[in-house]
mmCIF file of C-alpha atoms and ligand atoms in Angstrom:
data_model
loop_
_atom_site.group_PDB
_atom_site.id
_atom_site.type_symbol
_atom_site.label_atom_id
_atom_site.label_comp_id
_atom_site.label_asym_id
_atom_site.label_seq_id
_atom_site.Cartn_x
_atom_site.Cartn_y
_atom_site.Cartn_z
ATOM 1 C CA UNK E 1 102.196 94.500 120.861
ATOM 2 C CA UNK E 2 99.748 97.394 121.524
ATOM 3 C CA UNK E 3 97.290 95.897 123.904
ATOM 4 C CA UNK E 4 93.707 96.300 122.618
ATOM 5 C CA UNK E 5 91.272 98.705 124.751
ATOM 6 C CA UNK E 6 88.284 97.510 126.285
ATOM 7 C CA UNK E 7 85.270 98.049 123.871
ATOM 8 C CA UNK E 8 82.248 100.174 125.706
ATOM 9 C CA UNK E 9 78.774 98.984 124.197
ATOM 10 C CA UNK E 10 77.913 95.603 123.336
ATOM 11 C CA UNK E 11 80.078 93.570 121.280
ATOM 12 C CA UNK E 12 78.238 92.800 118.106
ATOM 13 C CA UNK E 13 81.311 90.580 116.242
ATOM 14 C CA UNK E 14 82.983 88.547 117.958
ATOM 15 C CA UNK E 15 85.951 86.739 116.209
ATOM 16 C CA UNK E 16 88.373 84.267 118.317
ATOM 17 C CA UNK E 17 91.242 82.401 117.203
ATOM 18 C CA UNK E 18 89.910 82.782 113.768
ATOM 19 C CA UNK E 19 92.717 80.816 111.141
ATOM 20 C CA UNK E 20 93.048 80.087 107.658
ATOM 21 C CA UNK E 21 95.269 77.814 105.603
ATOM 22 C CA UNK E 22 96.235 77.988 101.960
ATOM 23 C CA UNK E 23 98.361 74.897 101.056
ATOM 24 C CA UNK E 24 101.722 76.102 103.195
ATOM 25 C CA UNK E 25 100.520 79.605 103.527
ATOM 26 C CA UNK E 26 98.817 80.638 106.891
ATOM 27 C CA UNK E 27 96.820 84.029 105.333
ATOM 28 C CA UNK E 28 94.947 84.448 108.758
ATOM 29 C CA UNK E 29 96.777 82.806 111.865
ATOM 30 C CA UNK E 30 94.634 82.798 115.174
ATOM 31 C CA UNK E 31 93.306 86.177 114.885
ATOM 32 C CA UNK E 32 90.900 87.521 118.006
ATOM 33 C CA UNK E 33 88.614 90.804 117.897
ATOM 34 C CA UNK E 34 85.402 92.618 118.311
ATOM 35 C CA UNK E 35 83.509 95.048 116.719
ATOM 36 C CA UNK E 36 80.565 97.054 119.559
ATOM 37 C CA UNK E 37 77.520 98.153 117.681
ATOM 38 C CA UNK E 38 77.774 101.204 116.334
ATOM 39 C CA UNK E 39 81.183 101.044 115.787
ATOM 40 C CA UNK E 40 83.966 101.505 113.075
ATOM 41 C CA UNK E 41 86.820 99.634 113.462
ATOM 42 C CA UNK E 42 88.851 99.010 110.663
ATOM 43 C CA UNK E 43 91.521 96.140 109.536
ATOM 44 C CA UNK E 44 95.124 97.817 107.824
ATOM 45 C CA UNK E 45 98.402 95.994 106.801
ATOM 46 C CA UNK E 46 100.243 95.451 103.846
ATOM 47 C CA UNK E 47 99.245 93.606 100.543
ATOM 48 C CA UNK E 48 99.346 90.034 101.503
ATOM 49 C CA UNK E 49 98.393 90.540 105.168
ATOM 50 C CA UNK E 50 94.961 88.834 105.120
ATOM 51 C CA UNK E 51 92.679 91.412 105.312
ATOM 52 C CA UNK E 52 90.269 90.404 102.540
ATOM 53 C CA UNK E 53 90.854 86.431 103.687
ATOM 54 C CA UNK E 54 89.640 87.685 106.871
ATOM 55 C CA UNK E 55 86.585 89.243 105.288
ATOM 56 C CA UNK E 56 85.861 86.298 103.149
ATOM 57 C CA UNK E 57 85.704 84.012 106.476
ATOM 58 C CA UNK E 58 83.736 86.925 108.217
ATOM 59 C CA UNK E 59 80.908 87.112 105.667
ATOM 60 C CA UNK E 60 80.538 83.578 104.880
ATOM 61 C CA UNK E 61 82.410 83.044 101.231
ATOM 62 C CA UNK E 62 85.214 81.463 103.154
ATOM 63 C CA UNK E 63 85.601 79.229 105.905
ATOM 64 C CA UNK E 64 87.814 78.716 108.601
ATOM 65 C CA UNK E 65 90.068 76.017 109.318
ATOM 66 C CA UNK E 66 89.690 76.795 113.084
ATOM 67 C CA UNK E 67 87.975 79.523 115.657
ATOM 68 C CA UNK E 68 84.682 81.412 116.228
ATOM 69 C CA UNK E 69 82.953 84.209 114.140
ATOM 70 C CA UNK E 70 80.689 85.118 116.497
ATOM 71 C CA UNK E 71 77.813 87.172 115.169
ATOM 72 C CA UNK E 72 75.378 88.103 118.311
ATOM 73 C CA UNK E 73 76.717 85.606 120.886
ATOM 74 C CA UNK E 74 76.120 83.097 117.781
ATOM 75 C CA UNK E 75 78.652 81.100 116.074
ATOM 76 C CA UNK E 76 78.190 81.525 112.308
ATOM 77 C CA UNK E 77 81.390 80.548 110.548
ATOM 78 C CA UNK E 78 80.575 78.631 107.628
ATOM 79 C CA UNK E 79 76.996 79.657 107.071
ATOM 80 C CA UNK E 80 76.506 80.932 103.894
ATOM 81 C CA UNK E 81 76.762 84.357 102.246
ATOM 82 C CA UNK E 82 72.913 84.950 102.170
ATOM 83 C CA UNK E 83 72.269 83.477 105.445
ATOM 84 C CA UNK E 84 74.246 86.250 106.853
ATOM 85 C CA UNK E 85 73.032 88.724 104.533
ATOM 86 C CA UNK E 86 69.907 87.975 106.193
ATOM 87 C CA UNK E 87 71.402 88.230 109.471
ATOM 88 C CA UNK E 88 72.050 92.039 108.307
ATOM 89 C CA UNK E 89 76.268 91.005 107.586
ATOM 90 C CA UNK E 90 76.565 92.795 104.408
ATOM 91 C CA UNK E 91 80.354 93.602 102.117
ATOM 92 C CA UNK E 92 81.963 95.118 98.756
ATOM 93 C CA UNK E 93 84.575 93.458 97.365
ATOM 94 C CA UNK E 94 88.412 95.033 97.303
ATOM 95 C CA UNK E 95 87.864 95.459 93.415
ATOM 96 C CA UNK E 96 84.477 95.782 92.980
ATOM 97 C CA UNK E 97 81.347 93.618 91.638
ATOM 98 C CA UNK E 98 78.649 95.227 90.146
ATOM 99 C CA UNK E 99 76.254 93.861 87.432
ATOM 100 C CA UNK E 100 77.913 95.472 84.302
ATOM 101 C CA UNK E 101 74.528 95.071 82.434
ATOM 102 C CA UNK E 102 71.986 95.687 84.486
ATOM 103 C CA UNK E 103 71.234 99.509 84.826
ATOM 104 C CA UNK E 104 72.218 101.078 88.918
ATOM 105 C CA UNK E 105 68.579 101.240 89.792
ATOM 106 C CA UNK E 106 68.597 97.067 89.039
ATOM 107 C CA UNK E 107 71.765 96.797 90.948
ATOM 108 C CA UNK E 108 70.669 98.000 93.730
ATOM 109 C CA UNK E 109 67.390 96.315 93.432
ATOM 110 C CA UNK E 110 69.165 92.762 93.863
ATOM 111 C CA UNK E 111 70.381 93.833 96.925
ATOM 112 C CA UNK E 112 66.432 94.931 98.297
ATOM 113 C CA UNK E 113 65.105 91.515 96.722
ATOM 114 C CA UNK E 114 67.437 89.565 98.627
ATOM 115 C CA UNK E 115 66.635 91.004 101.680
ATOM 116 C CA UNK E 116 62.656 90.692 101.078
ATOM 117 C CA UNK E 117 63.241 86.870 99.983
ATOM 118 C CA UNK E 118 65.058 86.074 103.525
ATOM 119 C CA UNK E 119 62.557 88.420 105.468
ATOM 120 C CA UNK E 120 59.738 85.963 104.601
ATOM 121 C CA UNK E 121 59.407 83.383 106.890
ATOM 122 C CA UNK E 122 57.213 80.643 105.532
ATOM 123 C CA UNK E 123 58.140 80.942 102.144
ATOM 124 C CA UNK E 124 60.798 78.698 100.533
ATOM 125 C CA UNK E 125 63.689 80.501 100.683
ATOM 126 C CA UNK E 126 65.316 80.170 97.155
ATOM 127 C CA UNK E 127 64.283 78.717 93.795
ATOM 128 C CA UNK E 128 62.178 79.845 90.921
ATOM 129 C CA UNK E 129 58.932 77.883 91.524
ATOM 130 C CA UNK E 130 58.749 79.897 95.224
ATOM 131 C CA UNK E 131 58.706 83.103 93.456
ATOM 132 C CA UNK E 132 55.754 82.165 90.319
ATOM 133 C CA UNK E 133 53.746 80.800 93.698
ATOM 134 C CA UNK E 134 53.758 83.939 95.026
ATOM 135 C CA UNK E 135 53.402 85.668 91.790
ATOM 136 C CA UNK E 136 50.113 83.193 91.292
ATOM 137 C CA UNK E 137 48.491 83.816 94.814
ATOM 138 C CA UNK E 138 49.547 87.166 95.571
ATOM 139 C CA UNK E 139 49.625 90.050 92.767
ATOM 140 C CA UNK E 140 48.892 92.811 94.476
ATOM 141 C CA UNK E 141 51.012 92.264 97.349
ATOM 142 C CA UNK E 142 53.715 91.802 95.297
ATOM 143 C CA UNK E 143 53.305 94.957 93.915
ATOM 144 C CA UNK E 144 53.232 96.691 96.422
ATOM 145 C CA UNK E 145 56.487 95.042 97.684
ATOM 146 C CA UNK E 146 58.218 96.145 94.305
ATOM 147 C CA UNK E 147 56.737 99.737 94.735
ATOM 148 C CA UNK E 148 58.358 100.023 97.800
ATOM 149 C CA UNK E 149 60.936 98.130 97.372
ATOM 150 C CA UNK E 150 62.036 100.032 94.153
ATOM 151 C CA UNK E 151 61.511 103.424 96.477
ATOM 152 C CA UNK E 152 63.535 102.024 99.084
ATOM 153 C CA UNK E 153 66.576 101.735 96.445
ATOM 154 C CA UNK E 154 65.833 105.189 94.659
ATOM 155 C CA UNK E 155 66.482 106.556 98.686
ATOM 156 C CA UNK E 156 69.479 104.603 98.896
ATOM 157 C CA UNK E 157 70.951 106.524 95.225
ATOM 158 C CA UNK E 158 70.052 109.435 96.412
ATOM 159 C CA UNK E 159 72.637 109.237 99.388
ATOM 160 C CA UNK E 160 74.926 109.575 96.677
ATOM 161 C CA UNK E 161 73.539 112.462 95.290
ATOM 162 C CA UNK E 162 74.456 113.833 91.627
ATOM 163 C CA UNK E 163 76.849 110.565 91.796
ATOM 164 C CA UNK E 164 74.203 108.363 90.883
ATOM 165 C CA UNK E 165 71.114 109.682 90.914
ATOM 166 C CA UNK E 166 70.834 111.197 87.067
ATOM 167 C CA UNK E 167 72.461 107.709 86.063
ATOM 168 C CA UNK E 168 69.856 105.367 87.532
ATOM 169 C CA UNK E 169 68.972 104.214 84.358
ATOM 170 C CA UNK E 170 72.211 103.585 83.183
ATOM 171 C CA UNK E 171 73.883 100.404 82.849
ATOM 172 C CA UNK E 172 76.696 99.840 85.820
ATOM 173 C CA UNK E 173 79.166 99.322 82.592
ATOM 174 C CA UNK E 174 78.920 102.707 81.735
ATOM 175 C CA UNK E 175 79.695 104.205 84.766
ATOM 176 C CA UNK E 176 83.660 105.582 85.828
ATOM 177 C CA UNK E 177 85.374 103.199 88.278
ATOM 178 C CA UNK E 178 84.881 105.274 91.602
ATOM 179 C CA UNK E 179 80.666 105.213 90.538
ATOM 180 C CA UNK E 180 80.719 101.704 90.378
ATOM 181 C CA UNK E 181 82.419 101.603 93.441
ATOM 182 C CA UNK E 182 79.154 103.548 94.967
ATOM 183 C CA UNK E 183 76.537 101.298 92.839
ATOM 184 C CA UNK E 184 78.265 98.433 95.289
ATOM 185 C CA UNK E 185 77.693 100.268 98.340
ATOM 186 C CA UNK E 186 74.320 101.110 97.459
ATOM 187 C CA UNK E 187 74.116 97.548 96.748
ATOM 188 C CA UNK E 188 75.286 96.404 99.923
ATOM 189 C CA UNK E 189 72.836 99.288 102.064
ATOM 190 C CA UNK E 190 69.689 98.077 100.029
ATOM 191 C CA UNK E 191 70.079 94.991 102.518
ATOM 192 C CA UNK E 192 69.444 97.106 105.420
ATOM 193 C CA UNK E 193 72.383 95.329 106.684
ATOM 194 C CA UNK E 194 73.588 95.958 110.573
ATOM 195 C CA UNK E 195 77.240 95.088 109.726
ATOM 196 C CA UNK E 196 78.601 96.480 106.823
ATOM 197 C CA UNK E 197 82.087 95.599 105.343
ATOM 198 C CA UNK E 198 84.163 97.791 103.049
ATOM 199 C CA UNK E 199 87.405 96.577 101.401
ATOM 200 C CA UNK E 200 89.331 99.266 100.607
ATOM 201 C CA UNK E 201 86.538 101.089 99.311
ATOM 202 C CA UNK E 202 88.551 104.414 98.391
ATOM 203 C CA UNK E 203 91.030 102.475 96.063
ATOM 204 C CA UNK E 204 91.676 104.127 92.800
ATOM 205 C CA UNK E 205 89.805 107.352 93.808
ATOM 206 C CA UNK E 206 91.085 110.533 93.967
ATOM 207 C CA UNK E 207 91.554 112.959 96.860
ATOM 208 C CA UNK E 208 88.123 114.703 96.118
ATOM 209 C CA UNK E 209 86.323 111.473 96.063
ATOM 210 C CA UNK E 210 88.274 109.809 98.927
ATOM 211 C CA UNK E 211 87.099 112.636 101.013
ATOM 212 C CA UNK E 212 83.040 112.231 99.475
ATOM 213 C CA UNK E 213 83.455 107.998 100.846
ATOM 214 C CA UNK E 214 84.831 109.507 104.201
ATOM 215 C CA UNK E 215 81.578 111.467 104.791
ATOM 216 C CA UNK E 216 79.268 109.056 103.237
ATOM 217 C CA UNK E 217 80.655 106.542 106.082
ATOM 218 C CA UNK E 218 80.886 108.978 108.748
ATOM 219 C CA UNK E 219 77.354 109.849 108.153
ATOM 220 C CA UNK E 220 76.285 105.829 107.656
ATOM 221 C CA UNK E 221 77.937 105.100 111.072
ATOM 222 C CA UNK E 222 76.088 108.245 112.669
ATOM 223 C CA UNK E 223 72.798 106.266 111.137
ATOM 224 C CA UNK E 224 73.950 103.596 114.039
ATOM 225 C CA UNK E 225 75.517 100.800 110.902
ATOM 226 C CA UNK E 226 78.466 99.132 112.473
ATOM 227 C CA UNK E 227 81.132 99.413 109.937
ATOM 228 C CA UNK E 228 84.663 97.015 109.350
ATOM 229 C CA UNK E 229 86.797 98.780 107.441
ATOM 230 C CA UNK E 230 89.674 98.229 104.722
ATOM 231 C CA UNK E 231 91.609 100.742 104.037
ATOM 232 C CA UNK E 232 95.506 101.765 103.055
ATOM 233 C CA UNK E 233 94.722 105.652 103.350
ATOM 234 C CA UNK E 234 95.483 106.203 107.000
ATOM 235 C CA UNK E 235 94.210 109.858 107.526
ATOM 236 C CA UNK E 236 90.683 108.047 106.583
ATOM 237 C CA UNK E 237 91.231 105.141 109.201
ATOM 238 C CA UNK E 238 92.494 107.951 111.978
ATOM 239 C CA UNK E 239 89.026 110.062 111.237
ATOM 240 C CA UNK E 240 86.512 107.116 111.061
ATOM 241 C CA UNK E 241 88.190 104.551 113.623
ATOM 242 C CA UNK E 242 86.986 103.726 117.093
ATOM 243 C CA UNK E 243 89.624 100.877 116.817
ATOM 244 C CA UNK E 244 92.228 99.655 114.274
ATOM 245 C CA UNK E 245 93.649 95.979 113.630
ATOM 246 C CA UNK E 246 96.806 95.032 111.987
ATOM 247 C CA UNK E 247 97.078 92.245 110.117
ATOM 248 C CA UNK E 248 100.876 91.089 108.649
ATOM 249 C CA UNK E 249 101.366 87.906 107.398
ATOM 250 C CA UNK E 250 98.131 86.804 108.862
ATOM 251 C CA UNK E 251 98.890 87.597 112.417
ATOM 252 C CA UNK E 252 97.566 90.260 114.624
ATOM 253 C CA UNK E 253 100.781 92.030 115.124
ATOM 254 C CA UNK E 254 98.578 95.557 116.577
ATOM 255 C CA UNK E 255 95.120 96.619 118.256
ATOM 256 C CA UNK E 256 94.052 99.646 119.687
ATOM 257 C CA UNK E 257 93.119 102.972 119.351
ATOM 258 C CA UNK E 258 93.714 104.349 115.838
ATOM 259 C CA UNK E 259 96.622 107.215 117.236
ATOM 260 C CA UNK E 260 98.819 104.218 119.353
ATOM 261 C CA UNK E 261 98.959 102.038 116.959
ATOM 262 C CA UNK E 262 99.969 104.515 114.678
ATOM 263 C CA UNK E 263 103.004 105.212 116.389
ATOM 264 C CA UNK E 264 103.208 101.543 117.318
ATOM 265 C CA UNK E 265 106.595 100.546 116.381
ATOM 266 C CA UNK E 266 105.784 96.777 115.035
ATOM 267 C CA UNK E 267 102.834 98.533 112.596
ATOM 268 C CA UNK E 268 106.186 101.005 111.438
ATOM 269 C CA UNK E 269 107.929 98.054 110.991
ATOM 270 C CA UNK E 270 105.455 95.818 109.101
ATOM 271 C CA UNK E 271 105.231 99.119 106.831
ATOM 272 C CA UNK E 272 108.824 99.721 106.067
ATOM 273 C CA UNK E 273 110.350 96.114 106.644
ATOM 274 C CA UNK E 274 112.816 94.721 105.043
ATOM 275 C CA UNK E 275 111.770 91.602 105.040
ATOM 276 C CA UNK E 276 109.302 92.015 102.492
ATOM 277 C CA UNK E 277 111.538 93.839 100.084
ATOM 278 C CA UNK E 278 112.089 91.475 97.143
ATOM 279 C CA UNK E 279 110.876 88.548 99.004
ATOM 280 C CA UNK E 280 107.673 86.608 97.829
ATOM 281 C CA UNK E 281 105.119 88.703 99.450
ATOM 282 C CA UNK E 282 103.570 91.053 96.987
ATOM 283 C CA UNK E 283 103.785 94.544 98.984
ATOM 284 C CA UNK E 284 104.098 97.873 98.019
ATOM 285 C CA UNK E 285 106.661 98.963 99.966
ATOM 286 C CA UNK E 286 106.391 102.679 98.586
ATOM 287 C CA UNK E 287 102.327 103.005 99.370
ATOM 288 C CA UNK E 288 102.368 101.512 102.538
ATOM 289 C CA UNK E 289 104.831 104.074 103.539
ATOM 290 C CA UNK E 290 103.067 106.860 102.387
ATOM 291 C CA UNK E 291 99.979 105.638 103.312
ATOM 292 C CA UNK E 292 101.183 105.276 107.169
ATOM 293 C CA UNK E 293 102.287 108.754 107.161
ATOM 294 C CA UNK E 294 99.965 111.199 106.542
ATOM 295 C CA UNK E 295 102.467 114.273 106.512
ATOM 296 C CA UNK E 296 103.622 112.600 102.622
ATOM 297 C CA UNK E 297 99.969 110.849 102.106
ATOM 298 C CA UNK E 298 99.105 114.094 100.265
ATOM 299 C CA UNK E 299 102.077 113.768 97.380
ATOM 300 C CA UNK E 300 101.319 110.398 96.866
ATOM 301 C CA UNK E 301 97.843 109.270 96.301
ATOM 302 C CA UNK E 302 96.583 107.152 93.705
HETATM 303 P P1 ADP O 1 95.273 91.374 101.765
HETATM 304 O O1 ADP O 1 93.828 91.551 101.491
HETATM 305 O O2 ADP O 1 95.694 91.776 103.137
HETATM 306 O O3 ADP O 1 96.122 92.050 100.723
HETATM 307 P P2 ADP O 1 94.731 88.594 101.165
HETATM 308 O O4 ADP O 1 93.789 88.189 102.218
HETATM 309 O O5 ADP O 1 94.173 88.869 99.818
HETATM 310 O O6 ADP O 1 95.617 89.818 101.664
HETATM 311 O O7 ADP O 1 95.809 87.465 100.984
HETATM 312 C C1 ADP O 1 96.545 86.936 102.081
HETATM 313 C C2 ADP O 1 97.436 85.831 101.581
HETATM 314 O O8 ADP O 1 96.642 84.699 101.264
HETATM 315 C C3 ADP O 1 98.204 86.195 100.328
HETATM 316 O O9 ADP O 1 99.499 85.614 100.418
HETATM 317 C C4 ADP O 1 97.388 85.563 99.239
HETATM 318 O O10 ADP O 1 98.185 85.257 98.124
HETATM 319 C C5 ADP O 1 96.862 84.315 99.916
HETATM 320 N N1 ADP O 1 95.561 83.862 99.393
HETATM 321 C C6 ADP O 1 94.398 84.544 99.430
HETATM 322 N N2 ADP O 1 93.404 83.845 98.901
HETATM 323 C C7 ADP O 1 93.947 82.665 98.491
HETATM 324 C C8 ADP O 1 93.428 81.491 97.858
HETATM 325 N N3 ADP O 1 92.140 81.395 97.549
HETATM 326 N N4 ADP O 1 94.281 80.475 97.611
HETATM 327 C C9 ADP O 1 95.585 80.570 97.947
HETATM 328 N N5 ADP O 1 96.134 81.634 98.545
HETATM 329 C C10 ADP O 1 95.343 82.671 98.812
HETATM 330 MG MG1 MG O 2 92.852 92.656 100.081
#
């Protein structure tokens, strides 16, 4: 196994021994590593590895059956989603959850609101009756909170440019798949989050657009956002990774920096293996290997 470097900066995630059980199925088996602030590192392995279990247990929709997510020296496995939203962890989801009916401005509003309704203190932090008491006692206020709360979101579209912005109005229904995918981002910035996690946010785009997502989170992680990262297309993981983690069935089998454990011949193996051909787990054999290769990346993307 590629030995993982020694981060420089201060670790900002922390996950040890980190494991979790379905029935007979370990998906994530005593996996350890860090993310510094500031940093991209991202999380690649075939379908089935445990990359999105490991997200779900890193943002609070899942919890472990054993180990440590430490978020800023803190344990916080098992604390809610919203609690860590609060706590700046913010994610998208590998295939995407937007509110169909609600227009991209509204969308993104949800994710502002639930930052202002954690940012409170004092004020209960869910329920209806907390937010007609504050309706009652302070109008004004609240105004101005939606004012610049609404202008806070309209900033946020705008980082995606003639993507969104002329479709503000619009309901997220109406948009193509890779917008969506963006409305769900924007989502996920209008937390102001510190952490942001993307799983496999480049799926089902096209070259053009694959390259937009790179810039859009080369330029986010230049703003400072630590980012965790799921993705198959390796030329993206090479440009945006300070480190890279491989997951295969559950188990660290790689860590390090993004060009040795490229070459690393257990990730080659976990890629091309034959033990996944016809067996249970459901891998693509065929994009994994294109995807690990840049050189035939380029004939094959989805
Ligand atoms: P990846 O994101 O790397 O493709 P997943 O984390 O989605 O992999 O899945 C890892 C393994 O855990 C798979 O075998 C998957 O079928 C299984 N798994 C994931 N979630 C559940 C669940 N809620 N119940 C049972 N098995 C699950
Ligand atoms: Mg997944």
């Amino acid at each position: 196994m590629t030995q993982a470097t020694t981060h420089s900066g201060d670790i900002l995630l922390d996950v040890r021994r980190v494991t979790r059980r379905f029935d007979g199925l370990i998906a994530v088996d005593s996996v350890n590593f860090s993310v510094a602030r500031g940093e991209c590192v991202s999380v690649i392995g075939p379908n089935g590895a445990g990359k999105s279990t490991l997200f779900n247990l890193l943002t609070g929709m899942d919890v472990p059956d054993e180990g440590e997510v430490r978020l800023d020296g803190e344990n916080v496995a098992g604390i809610s989603p919203e609690r860590l939203a609060a706590r700046g962890v913010a994610r998208t989801f590998q295939h995407g959850r937007v509110f169909g009916n609600l227009s991209v401005l509204d969308n993104v509003l949800i994710g502002a609101h639930s930052r202002l309704k954690f940012a409170r203190p004092g004020w209960p932090v869910v329920g209806a009756f907390s937010e007609v008491l504050r309706a009652l006692m302070r109008p004004a206020t609240l105004r101005r909170e939606e004012e610049a709360l609404r202008a806070d979101a309209e900033a946020i579209i705008a980082r995606f440019g003639t993507r969104l912005t002329p479709r503000m109005d619009q309901p997220a229904h109406s948009l193509s798949y890779a917008n969506r995918r963006r409305v769900e981002i924007a989502r996920a910035l209008a937390l102001r989050p510190r952490m942001l996690l993307l799983d496999e946010p480049t799926a089902g785009m096209n070259e053009s657009e694959t390259a937009e997502m790179l810039e859009l989170i080369a330029e986010l992680k230049s703003d400072g956002l630590t980012i965790l990262l799921i993705e198959h297309k390796l030329d993206l993981v090479m440009r945006l990774s300070a480190h890279v983690l491989v997951l295969d069935n559950g188990r660290k089998i790689a860590a390090g920096l993004p060009d040795v454990v490229r070459n690393d011949p257990a990730v080659i193996e976990a890629y091309l293996g034959h033990r996944h051909v016809g067996g249970k787990a459901p891998v693509s054999n065929d994009a994994g290997v294109a995807r690990l290769d840049p050189s035939i990346a380029g004939a094959q993307h989805a």
